[in-house]
Structures are given as C-alpha cells and as structure tokens.
C-alpha positions as a Markdown table, in Angstrom:
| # | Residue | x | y | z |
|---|---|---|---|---|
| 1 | Unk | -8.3 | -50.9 | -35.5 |
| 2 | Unk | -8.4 | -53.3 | -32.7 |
| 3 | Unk | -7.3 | -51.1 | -30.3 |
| 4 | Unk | -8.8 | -48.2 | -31.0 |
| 5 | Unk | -12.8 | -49.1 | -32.2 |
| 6 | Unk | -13.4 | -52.1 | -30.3 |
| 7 | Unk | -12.8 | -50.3 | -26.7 |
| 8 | Unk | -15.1 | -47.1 | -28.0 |
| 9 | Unk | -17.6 | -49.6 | -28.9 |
| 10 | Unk | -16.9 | -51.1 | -25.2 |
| 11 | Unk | -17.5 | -48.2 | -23.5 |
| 12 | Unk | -21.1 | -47.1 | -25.4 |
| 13 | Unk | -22.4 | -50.6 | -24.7 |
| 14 | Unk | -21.3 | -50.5 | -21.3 |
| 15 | Unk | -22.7 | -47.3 | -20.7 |
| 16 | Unk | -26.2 | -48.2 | -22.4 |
| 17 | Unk | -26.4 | -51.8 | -20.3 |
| 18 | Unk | -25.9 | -49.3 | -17.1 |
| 19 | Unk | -28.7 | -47.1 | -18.1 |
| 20 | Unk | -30.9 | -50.2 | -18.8 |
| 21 | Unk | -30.0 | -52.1 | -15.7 |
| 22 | Unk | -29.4 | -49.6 | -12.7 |
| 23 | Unk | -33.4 | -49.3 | -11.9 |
| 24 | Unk | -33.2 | -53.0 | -11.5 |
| 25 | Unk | -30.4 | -52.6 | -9.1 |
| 26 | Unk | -32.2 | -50.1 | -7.1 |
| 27 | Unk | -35.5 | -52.3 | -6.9 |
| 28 | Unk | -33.2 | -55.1 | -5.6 |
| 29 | Unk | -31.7 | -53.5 | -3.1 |
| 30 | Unk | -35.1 | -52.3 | -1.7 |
| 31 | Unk | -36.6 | -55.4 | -1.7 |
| 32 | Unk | -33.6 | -56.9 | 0.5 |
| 33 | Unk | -33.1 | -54.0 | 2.6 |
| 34 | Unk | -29.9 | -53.1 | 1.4 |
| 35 | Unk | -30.5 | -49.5 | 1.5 |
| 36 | Unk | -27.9 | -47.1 | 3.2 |
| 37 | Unk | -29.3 | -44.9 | 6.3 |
| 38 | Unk | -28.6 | -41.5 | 7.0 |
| 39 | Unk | -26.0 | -41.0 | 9.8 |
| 40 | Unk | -23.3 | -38.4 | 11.6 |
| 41 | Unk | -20.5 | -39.2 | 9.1 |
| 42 | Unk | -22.8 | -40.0 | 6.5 |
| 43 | Unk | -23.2 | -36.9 | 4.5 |
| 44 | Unk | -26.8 | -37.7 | 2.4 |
| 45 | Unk | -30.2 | -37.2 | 4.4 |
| 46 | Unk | -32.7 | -39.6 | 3.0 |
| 47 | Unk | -32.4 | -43.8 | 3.6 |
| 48 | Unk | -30.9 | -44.8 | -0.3 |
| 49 | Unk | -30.3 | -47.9 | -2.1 |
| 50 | Unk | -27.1 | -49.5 | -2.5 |
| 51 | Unk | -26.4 | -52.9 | -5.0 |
| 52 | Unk | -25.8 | -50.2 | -7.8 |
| 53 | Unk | -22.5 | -52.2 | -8.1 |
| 54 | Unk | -24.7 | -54.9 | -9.7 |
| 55 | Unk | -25.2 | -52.8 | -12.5 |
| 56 | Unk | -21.7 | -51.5 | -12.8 |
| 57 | Unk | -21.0 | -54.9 | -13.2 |
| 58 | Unk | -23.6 | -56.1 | -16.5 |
| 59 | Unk | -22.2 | -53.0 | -18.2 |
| 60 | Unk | -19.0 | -54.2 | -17.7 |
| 61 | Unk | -19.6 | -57.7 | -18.8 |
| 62 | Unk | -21.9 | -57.7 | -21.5 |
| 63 | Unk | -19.1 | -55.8 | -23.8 |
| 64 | Unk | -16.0 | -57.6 | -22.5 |
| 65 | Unk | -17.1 | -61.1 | -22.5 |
| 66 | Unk | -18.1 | -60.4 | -26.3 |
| 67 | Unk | -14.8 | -58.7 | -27.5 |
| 68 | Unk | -11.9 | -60.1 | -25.1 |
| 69 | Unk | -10.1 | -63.0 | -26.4 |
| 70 | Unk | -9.6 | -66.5 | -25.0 |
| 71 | Unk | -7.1 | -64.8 | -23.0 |
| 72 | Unk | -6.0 | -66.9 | -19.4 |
| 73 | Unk | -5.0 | -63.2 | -17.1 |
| 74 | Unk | -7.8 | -61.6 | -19.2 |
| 75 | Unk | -10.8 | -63.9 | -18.7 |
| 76 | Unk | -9.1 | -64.9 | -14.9 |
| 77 | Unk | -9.6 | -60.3 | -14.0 |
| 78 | Unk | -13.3 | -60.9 | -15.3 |
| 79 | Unk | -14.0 | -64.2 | -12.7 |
| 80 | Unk | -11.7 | -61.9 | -9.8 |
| 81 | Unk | -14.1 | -59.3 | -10.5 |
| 82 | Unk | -17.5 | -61.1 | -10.6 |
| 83 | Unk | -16.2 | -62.6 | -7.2 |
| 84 | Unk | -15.3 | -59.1 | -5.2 |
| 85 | Unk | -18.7 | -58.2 | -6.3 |
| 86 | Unk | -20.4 | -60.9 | -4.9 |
| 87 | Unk | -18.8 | -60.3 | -1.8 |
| 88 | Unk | -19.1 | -56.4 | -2.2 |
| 89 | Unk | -22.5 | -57.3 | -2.5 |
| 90 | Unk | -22.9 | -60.0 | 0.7 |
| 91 | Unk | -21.2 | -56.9 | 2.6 |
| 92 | Unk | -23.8 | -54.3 | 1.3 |
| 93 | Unk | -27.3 | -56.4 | 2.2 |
| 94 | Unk | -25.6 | -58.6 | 5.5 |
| 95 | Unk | -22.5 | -56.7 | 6.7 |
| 96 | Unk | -18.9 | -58.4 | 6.6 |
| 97 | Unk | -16.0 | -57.7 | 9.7 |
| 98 | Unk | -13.0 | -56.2 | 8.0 |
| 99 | Unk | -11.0 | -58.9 | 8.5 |
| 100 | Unk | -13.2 | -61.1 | 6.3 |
| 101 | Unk | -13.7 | -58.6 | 3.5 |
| 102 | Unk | -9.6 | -58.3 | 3.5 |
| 103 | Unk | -9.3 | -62.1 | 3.3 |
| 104 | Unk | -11.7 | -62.5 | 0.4 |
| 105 | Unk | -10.1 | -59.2 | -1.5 |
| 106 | Unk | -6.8 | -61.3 | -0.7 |
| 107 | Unk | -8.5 | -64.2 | -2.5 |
| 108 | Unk | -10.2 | -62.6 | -5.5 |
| 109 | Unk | -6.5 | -60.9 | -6.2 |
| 110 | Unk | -5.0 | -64.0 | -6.1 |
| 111 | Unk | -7.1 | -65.8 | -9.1 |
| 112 | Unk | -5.6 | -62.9 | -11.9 |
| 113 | Unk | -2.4 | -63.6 | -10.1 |
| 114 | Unk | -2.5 | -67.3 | -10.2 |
| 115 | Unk | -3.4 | -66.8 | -14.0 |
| 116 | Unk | -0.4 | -65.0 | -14.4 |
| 117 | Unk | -1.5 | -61.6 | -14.1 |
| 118 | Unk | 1.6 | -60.0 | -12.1 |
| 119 | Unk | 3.9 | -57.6 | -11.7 |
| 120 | Unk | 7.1 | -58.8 | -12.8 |
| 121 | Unk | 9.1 | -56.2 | -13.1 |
| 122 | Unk | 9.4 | -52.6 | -12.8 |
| 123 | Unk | 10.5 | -50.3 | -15.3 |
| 124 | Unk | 12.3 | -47.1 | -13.7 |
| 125 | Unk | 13.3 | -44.2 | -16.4 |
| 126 | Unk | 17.0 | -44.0 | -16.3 |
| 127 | Unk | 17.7 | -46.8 | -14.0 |
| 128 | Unk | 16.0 | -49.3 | -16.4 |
| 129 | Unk | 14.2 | -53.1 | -16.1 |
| 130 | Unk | 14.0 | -54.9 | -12.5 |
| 131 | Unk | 12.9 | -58.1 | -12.3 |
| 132 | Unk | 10.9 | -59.0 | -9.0 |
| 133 | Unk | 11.2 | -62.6 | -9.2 |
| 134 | Unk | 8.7 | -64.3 | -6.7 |
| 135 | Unk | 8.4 | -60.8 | -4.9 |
| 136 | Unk | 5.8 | -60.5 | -8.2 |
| 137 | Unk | 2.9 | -62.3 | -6.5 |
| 138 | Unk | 2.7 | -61.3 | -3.2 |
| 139 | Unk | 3.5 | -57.4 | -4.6 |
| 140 | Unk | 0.7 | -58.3 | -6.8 |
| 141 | Unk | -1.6 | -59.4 | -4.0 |
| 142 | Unk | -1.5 | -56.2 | -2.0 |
| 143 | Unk | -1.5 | -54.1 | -5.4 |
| 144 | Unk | -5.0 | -55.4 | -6.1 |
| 145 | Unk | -6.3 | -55.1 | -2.2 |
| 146 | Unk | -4.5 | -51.7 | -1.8 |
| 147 | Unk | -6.5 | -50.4 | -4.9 |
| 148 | Unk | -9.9 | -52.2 | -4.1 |
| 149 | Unk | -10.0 | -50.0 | -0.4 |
| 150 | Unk | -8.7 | -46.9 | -1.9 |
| 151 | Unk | -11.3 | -46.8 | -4.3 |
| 152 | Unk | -13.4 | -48.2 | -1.9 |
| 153 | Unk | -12.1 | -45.0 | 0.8 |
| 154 | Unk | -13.6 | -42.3 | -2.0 |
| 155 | Unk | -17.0 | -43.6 | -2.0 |
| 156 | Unk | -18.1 | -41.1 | -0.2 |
| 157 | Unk | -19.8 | -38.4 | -1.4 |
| 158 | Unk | -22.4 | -38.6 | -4.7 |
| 159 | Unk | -20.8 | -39.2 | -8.1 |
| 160 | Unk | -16.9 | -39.6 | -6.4 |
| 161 | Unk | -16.3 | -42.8 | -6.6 |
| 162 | Unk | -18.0 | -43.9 | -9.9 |
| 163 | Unk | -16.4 | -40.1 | -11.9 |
| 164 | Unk | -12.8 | -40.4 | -10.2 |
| 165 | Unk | -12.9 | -43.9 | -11.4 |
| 166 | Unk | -14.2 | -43.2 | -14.9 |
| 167 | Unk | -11.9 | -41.0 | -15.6 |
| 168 | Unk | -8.7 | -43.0 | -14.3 |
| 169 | Unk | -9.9 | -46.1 | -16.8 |
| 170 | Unk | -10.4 | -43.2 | -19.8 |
| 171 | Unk | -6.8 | -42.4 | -19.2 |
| 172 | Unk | -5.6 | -46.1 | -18.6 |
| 173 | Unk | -7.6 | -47.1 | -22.2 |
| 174 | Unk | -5.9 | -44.4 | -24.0 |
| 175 | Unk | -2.8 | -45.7 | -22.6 |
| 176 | Unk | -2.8 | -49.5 | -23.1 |
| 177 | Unk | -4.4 | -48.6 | -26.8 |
| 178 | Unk | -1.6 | -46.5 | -27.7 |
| 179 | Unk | 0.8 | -49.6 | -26.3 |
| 180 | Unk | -0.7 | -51.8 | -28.5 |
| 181 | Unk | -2.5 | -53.6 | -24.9 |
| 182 | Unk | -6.3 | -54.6 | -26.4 |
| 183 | Unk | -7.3 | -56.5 | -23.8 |
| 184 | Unk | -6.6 | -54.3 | -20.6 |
| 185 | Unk | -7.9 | -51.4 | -23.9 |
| 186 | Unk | -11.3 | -52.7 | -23.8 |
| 187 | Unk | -11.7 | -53.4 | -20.0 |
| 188 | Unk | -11.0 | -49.6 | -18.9 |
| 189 | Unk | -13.0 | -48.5 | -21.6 |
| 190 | Unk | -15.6 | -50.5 | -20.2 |
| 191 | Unk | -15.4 | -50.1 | -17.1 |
| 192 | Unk | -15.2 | -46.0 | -18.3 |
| 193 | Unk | -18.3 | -46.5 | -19.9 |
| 194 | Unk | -20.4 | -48.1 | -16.9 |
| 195 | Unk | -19.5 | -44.9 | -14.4 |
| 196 | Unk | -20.1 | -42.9 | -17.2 |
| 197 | Unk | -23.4 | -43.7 | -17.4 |
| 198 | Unk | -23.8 | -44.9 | -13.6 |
| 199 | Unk | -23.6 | -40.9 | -12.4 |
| 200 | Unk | -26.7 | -40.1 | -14.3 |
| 201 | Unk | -28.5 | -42.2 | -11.2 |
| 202 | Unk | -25.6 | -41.7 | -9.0 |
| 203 | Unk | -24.4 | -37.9 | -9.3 |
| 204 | Unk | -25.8 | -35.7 | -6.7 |
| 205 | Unk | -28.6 | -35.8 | -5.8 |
| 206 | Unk | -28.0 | -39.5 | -5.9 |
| 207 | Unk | -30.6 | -42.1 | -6.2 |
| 208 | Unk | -28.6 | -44.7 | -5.9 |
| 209 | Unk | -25.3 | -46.0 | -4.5 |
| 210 | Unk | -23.1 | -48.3 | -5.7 |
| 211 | Unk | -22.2 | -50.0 | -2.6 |
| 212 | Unk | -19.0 | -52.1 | -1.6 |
| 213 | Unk | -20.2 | -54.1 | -4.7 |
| 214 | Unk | -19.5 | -51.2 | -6.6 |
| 215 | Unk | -16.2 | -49.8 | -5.3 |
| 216 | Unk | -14.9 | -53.1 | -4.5 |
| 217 | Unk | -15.6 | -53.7 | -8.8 |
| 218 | Unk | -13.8 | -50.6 | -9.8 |
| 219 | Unk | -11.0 | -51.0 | -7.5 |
| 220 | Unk | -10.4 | -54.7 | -8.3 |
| 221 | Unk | -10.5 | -53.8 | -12.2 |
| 222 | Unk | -8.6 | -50.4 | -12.3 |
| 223 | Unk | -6.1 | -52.2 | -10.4 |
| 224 | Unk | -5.7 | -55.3 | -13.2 |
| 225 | Unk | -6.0 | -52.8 | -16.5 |
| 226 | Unk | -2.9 | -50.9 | -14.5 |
| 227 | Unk | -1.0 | -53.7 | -14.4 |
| 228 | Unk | -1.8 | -55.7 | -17.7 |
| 229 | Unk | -2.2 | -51.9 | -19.6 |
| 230 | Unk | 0.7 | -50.0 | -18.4 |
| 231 | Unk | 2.8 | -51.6 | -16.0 |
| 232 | Unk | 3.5 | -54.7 | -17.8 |
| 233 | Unk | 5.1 | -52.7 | -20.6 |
| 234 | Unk | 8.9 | -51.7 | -21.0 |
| 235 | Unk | 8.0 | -48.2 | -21.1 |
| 236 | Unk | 9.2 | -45.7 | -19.3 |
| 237 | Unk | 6.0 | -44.8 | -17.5 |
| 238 | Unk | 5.0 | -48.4 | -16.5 |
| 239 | Unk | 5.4 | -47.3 | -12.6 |
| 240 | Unk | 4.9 | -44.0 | -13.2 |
| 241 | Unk | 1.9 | -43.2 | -15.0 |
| 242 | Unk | -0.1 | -45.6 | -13.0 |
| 243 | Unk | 0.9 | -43.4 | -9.6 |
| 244 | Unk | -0.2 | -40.1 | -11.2 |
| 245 | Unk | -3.5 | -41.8 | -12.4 |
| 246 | Unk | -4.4 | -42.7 | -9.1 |
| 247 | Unk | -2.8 | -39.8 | -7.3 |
| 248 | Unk | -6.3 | -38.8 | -5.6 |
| 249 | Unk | -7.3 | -41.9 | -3.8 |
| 250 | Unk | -3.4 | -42.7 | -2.6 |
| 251 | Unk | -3.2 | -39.2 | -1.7 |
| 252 | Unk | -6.3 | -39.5 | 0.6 |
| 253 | Unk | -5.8 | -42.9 | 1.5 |
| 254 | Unk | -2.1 | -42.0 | 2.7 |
| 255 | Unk | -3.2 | -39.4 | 4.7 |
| 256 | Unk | -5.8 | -40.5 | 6.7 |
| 257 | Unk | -4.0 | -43.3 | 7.8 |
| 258 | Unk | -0.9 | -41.8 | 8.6 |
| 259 | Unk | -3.7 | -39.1 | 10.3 |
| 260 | Unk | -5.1 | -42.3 | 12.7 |
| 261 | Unk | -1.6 | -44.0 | 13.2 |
| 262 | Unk | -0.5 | -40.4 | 14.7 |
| 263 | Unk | -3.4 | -40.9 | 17.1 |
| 264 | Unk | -3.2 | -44.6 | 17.9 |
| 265 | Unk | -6.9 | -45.3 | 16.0 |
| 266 | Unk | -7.6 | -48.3 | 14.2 |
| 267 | Unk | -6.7 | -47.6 | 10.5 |
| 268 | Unk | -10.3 | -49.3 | 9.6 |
| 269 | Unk | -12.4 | -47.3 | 11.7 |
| 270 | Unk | -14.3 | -44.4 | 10.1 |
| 271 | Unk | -14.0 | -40.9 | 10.4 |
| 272 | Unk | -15.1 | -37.3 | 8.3 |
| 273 | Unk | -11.5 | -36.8 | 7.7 |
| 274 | Unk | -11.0 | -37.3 | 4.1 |
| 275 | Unk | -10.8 | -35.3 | 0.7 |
| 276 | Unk | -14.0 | -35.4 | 0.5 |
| 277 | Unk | -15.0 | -34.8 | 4.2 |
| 278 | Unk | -12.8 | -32.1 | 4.5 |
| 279 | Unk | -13.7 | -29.7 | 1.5 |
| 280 | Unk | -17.4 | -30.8 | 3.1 |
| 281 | Unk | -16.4 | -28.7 | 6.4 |
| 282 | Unk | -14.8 | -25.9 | 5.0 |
| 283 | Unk | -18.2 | -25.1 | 3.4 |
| 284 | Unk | -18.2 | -26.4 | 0.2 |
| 285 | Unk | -21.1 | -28.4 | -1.6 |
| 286 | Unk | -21.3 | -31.8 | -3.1 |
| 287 | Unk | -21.2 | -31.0 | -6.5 |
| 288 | Unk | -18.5 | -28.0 | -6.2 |
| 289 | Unk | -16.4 | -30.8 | -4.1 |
| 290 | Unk | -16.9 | -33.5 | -6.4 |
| 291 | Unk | -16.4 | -31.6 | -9.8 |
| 292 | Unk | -13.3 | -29.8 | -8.0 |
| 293 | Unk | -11.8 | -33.3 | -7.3 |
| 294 | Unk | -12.9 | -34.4 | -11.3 |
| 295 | Unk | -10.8 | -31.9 | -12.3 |
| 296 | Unk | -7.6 | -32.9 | -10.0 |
| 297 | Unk | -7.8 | -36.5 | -11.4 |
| 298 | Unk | -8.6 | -35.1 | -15.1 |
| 299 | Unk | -5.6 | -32.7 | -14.5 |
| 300 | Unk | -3.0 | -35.7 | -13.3 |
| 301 | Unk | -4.2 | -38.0 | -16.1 |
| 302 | Unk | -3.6 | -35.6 | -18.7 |
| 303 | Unk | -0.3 | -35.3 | -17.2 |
| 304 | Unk | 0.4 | -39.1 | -17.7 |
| 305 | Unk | -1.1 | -39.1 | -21.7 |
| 306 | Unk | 1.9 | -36.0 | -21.6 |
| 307 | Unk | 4.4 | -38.6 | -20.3 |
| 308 | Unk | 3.5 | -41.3 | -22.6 |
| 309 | Unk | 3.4 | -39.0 | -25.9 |
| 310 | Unk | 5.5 | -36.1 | -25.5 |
| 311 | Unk | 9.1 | -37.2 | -25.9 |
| 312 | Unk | 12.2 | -35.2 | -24.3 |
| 313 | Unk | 14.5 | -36.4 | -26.7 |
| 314 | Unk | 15.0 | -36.4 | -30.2 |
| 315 | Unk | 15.5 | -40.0 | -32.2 |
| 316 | Unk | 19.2 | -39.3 | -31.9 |
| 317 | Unk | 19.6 | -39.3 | -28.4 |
| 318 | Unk | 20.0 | -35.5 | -27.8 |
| 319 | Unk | 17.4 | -33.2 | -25.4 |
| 320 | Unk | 14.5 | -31.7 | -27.4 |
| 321 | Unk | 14.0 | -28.8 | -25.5 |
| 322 | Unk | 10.2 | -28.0 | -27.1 |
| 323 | Unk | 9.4 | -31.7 | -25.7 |
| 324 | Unk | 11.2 | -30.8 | -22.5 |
| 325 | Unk | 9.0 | -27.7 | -21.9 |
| 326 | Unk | 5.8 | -29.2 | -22.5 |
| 327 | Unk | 6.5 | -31.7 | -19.7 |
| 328 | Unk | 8.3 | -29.8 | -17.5 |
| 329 | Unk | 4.7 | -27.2 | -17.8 |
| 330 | Unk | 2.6 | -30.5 | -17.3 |
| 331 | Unk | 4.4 | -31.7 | -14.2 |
| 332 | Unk | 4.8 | -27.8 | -12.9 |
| 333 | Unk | 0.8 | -27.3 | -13.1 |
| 334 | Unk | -0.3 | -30.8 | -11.8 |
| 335 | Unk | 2.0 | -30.3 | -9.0 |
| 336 | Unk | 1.0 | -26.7 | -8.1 |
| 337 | Unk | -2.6 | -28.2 | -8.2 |
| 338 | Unk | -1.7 | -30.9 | -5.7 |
| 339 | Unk | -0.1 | -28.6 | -3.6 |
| 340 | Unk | -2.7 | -26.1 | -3.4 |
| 341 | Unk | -5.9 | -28.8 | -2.9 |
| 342 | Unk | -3.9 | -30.1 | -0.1 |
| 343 | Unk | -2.6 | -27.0 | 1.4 |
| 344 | Unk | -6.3 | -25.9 | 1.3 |
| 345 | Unk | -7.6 | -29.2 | 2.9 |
| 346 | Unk | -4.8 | -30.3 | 5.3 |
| 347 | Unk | -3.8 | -26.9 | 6.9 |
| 348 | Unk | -6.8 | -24.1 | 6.8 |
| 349 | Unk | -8.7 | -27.3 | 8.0 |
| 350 | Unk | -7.0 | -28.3 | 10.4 |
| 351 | Unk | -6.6 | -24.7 | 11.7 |
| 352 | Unk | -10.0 | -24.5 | 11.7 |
| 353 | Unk | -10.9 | -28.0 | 13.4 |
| 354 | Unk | -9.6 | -29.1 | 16.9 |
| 355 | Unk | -7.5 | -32.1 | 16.7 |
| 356 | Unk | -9.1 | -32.9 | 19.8 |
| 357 | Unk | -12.7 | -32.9 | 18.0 |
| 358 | Unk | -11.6 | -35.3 | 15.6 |
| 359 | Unk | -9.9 | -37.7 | 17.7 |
| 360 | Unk | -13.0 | -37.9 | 19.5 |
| 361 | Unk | -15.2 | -37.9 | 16.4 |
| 362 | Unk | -13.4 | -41.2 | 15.7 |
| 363 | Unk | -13.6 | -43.2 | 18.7 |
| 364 | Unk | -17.3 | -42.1 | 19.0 |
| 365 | Unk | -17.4 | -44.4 | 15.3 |
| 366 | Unk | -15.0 | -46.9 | 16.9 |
| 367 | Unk | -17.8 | -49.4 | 17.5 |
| 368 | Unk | -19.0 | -49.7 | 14.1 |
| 369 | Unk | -15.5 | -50.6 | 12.2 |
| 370 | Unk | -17.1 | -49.8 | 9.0 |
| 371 | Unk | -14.4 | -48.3 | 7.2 |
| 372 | Unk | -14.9 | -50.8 | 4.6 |
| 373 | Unk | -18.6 | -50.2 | 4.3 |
| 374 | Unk | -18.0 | -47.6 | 1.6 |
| 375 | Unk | -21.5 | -47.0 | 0.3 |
C-alpha cells in the first residue's frame, strides 16, 4: 500500500499546491524584475516571468516532507534540492558566471552524497554486480551536475522542460514502486505531480517560466530518485532503464556539445542548435515540437516499464520467446523513433542550414555565456 497510494496521493497534492502557488511566483518575479526578455535565440515574443521554480518547489515539498520517513539520503535530496533552488533562483533575478553555478551544483550534489546517497555499484545484465568503491562519490557528483544542466539544456521552448521531466519521474515512480523503493516512489511522483500541474501556466502560450530555479529543481531531483529508485537496486535495469528515461536530454545534450567542440566554441555558450531549436527551423510550431518530443520520452519510458516487467525467461532458466518478442518490438520501435527524430533533425537540418551560419550564430552569443541561464 505504501508504495503504491502514498506516491498517487503525492502527486495530486503536489499538483494542487502548484496550481495554488504559481500566481504567487509570477507576482514575485515581477516585482524583482526577474522576468525573461525577448531575444534572437529566445524563441517567445513578450518580456515573461521567471521564479516559477518556486512553485515547482512548494508542490514538491508540502507532500514529501509529510510522507517521507526520517530517512538520512532521503531528507539530505530534499535540503540539496531546496539549495539548487535558491541558487537557481539568485541566478534567475541577479545572474550567476557559469563557473559559479557549476561550483554550487557541485556543492548541492555533494550533501545527498555525503548522506550516503551514491552510486555504489553498477548492475550490468549478464556481466553482473560492480562495485565502484570510492569511484562512487565523485561518479555521484557529476551524475547529479550532469543531470541538473541537461534538464536545465531543454528549458527551452514552453511546456519542455516541466512535461519531459514529468513524464521521466511518472516512469521512475512506477519503477522504484514496483521495486519496493517508497521513498525515491513518492519524490518522482511528486515531483510528476508539480509539472503536471505547472504546464497549465507554463504550456504554450506560457505565462510563466520556471527559471534556473526550476530546471536546476527537476534536474537535481530526477537525478537522486534515479539513483535511490532504480540504480541502487540489483536489477538488471539499474543502469539501464535510467539511460532510456533520460534518452532526450543526453541525446541533445551529447550533441550539441560534441556540435561546439567540432567548432572550437565554448561548450557553455548558447546557440539555436538544439532539439528543440532545430524542429523550430525546419518549420514546426511550439506545441507540434513540444508534444512530438512528449511522445519520444513517453515512447522510451514505456520501453523501460517493458524492461522492468516483461521477462525473457521463464522461472527455469530457459528463453520465453513471447517475453522475448515483446521486448525485442519495444526496443525495435523506440529505436526506429530515435533514429528517425534525429535523422530528421541532425541531417535535413543541417542540409538546410549553413555550418557557417551557425558557427557565427554562436560567437555572435559568445559574450553573454548564458548557457546556463535556461529560462
């Protein structure tokens, strides 16, 4: 029961607290100026509010503090959390150099570390169990920064961010629920909940954005309920459901920065050349974009819920070729999906796109270094 009704319940409150508290947030950010301008590689038109991170936040709170247990890696993800936030939030109304925001991501990752929050091991099917020894904490470090700018990379267009991120947590609850993991259970279904509710100001046309306090939030926790929910487990997806989950922002991440090492640009300076950006120029519209990249992360994390429940074998030990089928017909769709989405994005567009545009696109932005700005 525990693991089952207590996260639904976490997610419902979540969502109502974000409903409740998101016009607050808005007002907040006006009255500080924190309010995000229209600009050449910004895609909205009209000066909007940022700080909805703030309410991402109290939806994800009010439920968790109530139903997590006295729990030391549980309630030390909560503090980590509230932290990024704060210094989301510092970035949103003040502005932060990247190499600040990195060294406080660095520190906010280190307090669910320090509490024992880690990834010890990895769990490879057919190889089996390796331990990482003190590898763990450094590993675990970059884990929780990787995610926090990834997350942070997406926040670019109305609703992507907050539904790419609901979605990821929807699949990570079902996951740590049907492992027995409460606690990692209740804090994606939470943190589900909140961006649930959160694109009802934020889907296009947004009123409100969430802000490096936002994507810094969802980052920071998707990147905790991974390891606590799934990867800390002796199952055979620990290592690999995570990956599939977060397929999109990797993906994207991975390619524009191999895209600006090619080039010799700063991998923190900003440019229009990701997912997002890209299905942008070949004509397609914010909400088409957006609900075409819902339905790639939907896609891969119905492929992991396959993994985790759909068995190739039977209970005594030989192939069970129905199971075998199934997930061989997961992997073969999610795969062909991939392929195609990036075929479409990384070829016809850069057919269509000079090389030489874009290079130049991005040293135009050079000055700025806001990469990290999100929204």
């Amino acid at each position: 029961m525990t693991t089952t009704l207590i996260p639904i319940l976490s997610a419902i409150v979540a969502a109502l607290v974000v409903l409740a508290v998101t016009p607050l947030a808005m007002r907040l950010a006006r009255a500080v100026g924190a309010l995000d301008h229209p600009s050449d590689r910004r895609i909205h038109r009209e000066p909007t509010p940022r700080l909805g991170g703030l309410a991402i936040l109290a939806g994800f709170l009010v439920p968790v503090l109530f139903f997590l247990p006295d729990d030391p890696a549980a309630r030390a993800l909560v503090v980590g959390a509230v932290l990024i936030t704060m210094l989301g939030a510092i970035d949103d109304v003040w502005g932060l150099s990247p190499a600040v925001k990195f060294a406080g991501q660095a520190a906010c990752a280190a307090i669910p570390v320090a509490a024992g929050l880690t990834i010890d091991h990895i769990t490879l099917p057919v190889i089996g169990v390796g331990d990482l020894g003190v590898a763990q904490y450094p590993l675990t470090i970059l884990w929780f920064v990787a995610l926090v700018n990834m997350i942070n990379f997406t926040d670019g267009m109305d609703g992507l961010a907050s539904g790419i991120t609901g979605l990821g947590a929807t699949t990570f609850a079902i996951l740590a629920a049907s492992l027995g993991r409460a606690d990692p259970a209740i804090m994606a279904a939470a943190l589900a909940g909140a961006c649930a509710a959160f694109l009802v100001y934020n889907f296009h046309p947004a009123k409100v954005f969430m802000g490096d306090a936002g994507s810094m939030l969802l980052g920071f926790v998707i990147a905790g309920v991974a390891v606590s929910g799934v990867m800390k487990s002796a199952a055979a997806i620990a290592v690999v459901a995570p990956l599939i989950i977060l397929a999109i922002p990797i993906l994207d991440t991975s390619f524009v920065i191999l895209k600006r090492l090619k080039y010799g640009l700063p991998v923190y300076n900003a440019d229009r050349s990701h997912f997002h950006h890209r299905f942008f120029t070949i004509g397609w519209s914010q909400r088409k974009t957006v609900l075409a990249l819902y339905a790639w992360c939907a896609l891969m994390g119905a492929a992991a819920i396959t993994l985790r429940f759909v068995s190739y074998r039977d209970p005594d030990g030989s192939l069970d070729l129905g199971g075998t089928l199934v997930l061989g017909a997961t992997a073969l769709v999610a795969i062909a999906a991939s392929v195609y989405l990036v075929y479409v994005l990384e070829i016809l567009k850069w057919r269509s796109t000079p090389v030489v545009t874009l290079v130049r696109q991005s040293r135009f932005t050079r000055a700025g270094r806001r990469e990290m700005v999100g929204r």
